[in-house]
Short mmCIF file of C-alpha atoms in Angstrom, two decimals:
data_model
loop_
_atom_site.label_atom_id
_atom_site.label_comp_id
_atom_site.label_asym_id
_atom_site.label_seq_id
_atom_site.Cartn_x
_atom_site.Cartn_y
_atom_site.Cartn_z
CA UNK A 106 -13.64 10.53 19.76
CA UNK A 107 -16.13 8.89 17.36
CA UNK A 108 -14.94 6.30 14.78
CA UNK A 109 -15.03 9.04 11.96
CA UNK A 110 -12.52 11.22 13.98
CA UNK A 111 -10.94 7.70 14.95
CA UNK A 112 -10.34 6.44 11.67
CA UNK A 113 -9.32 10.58 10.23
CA UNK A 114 -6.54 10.36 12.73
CA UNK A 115 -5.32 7.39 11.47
CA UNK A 116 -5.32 8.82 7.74
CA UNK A 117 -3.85 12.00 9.08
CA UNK A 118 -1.21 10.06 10.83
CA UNK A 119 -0.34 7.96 7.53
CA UNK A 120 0.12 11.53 5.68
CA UNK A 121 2.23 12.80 8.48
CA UNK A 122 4.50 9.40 8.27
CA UNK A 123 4.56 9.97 4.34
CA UNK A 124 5.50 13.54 4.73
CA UNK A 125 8.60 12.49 6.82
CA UNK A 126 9.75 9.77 4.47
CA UNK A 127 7.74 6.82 5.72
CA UNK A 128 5.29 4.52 4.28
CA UNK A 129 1.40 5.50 4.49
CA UNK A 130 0.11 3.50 7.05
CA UNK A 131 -0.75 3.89 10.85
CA UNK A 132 -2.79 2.40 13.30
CA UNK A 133 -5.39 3.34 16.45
CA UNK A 134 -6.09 0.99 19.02
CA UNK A 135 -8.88 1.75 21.14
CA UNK A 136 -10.76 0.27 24.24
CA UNK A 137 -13.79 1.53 25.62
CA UNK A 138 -13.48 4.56 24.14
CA UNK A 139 -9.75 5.63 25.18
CA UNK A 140 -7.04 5.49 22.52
CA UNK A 141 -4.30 2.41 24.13
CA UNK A 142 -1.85 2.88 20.83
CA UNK A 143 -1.45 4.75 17.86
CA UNK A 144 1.44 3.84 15.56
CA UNK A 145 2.79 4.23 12.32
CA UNK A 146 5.27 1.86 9.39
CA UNK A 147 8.31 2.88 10.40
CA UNK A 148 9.85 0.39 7.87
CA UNK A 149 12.07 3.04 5.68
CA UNK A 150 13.41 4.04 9.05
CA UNK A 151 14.26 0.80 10.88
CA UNK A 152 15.18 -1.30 8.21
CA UNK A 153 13.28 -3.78 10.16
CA UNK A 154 10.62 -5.59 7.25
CA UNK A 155 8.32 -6.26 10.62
CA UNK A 156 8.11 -2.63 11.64
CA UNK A 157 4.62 -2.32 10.51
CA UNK A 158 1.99 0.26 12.13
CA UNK A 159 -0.02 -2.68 13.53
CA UNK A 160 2.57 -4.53 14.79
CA UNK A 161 3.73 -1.24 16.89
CA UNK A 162 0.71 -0.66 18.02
CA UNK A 163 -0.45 -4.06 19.16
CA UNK A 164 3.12 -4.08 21.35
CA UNK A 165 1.91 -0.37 22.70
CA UNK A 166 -1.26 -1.61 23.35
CA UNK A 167 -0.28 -5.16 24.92
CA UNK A 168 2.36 -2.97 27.36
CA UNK A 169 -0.25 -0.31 28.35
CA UNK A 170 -2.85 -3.14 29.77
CA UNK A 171 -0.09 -5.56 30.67
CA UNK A 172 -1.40 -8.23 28.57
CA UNK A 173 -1.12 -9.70 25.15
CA UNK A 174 -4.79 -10.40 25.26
CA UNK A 175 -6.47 -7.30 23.50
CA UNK A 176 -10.04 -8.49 23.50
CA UNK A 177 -12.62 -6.18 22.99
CA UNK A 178 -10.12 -3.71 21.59
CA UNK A 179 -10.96 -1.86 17.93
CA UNK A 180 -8.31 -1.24 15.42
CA UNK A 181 -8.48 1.74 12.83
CA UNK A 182 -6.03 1.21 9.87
CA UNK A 183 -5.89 2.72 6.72
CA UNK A 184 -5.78 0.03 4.80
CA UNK A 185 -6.06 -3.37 5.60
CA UNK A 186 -3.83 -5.37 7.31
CA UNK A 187 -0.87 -7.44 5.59
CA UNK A 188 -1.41 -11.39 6.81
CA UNK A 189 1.96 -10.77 9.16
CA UNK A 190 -0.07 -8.23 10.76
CA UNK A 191 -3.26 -10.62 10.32
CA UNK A 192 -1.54 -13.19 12.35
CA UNK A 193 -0.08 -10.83 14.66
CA UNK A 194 -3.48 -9.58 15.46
CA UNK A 195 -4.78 -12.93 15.71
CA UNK A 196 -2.64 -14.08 18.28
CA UNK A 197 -3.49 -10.47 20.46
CA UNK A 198 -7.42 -11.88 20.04
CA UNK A 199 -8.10 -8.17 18.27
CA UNK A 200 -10.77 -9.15 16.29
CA UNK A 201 -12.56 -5.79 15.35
CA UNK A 202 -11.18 -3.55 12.62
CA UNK A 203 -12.04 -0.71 11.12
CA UNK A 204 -10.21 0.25 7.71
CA UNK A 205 -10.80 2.56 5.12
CA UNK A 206 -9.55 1.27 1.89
CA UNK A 207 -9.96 -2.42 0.84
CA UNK A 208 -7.37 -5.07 -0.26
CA UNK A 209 -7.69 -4.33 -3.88
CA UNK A 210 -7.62 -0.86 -3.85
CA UNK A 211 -4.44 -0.54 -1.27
CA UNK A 212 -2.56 -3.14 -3.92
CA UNK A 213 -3.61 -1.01 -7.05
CA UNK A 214 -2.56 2.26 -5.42
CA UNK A 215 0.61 0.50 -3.84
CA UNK A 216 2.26 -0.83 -7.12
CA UNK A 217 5.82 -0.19 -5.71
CA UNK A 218 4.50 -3.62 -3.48
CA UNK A 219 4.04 -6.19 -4.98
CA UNK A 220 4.19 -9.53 -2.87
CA UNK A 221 1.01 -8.02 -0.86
CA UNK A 222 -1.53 -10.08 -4.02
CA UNK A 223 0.65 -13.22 -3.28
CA UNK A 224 0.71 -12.93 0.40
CA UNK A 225 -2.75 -12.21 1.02
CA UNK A 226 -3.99 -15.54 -1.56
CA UNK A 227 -1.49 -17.12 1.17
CA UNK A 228 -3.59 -16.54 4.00
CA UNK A 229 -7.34 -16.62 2.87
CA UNK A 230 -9.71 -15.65 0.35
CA UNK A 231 -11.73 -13.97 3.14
CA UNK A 232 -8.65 -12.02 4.57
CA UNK A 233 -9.36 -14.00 8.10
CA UNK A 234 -12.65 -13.08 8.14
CA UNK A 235 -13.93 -16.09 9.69
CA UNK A 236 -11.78 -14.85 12.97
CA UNK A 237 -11.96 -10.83 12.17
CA UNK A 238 -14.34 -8.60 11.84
CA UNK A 239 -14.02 -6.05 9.45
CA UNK A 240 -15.92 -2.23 9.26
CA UNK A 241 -15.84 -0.43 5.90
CA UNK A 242 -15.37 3.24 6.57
CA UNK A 243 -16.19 3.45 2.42
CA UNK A 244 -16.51 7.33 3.26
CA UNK A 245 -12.97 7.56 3.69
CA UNK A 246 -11.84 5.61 1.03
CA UNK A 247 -10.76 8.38 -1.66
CA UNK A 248 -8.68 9.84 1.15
CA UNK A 249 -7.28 6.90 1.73
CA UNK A 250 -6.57 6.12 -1.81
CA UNK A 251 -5.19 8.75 -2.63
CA UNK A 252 -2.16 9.00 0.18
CA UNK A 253 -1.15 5.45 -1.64
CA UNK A 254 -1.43 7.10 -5.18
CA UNK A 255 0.41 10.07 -3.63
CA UNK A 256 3.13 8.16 -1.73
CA UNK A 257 4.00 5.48 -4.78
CA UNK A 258 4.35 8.14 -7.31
CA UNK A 259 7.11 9.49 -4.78
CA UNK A 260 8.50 6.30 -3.82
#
């Protein structure tokens, strides 16, 4: 698969989560081509405030190479990352993501949460880019904006 049907996967994932009463995010891990993880927030289901897509998937991922080092492994989100996930990712040394809707565009479409503004000025201005290194898939964007619009005017 090439990162466009990577990261379409992902948004299709996030509308399949949405559709069955979760929250519109998911994550793709992959390594050298081969997808190690895909996950999505199964928050609204678990109860569980940690149960984020990239937090699932990084545990997938970690389990399917036997390690929790996932160098040289890319990550395809919807959005980007919350700083628990940040850190999370951190620790995993995954350091390439690709995302298609940026910070201020998830928060604006994701009114129904609003600690994400006050979490991310928490971490970093730069959203840890000084460890991560972030793609903008801009093209998907508008998709990806509107699954938020869609999901928060159902939430």
């Amino acid at each position: 698969m090439n990162k466009n049907d990577l990261m379409q996967r992902a948004i299709d994932l996030a509308k399949e989560n949405v559709e069955n009463g979760g929250w519109p995010f998911s994550t793709i891990i992959v390594k050298d081509g081969e997808i190690l993880a895909e996950a999505v927030n199964s928050v609204q289901k678990s109860h569980d405030p940690s149960d984020h897509a990239e937090i699932a998937a990084i545990r997938i991922a970690s389990k399917k190479l036997a390690s929790p080092d996932l160098s040289g492994c890319t990550m395809y989100v919807v959005g980007l990352p919350c700083p628990m996930c940040l850190t999370c990712m951190i620790m995993a040394k995954l350091t390439d993501v690709v995302y298609a809707v940026d910070v201020e565009k998830k928060d604006a479409a994701l009114s129904k949460l609003p600690l994400t503004d006050a979490l991310y000025d928490l971490v970093s201005e730069d959203h840890g880019g000084k460890v991560v290194s972030y793609t903008h898939m801009s093209e998907f964007s508008e998709q990806g904006e509107q699954l938020f619009r869609e999901w928060n005017r159902d939430f």
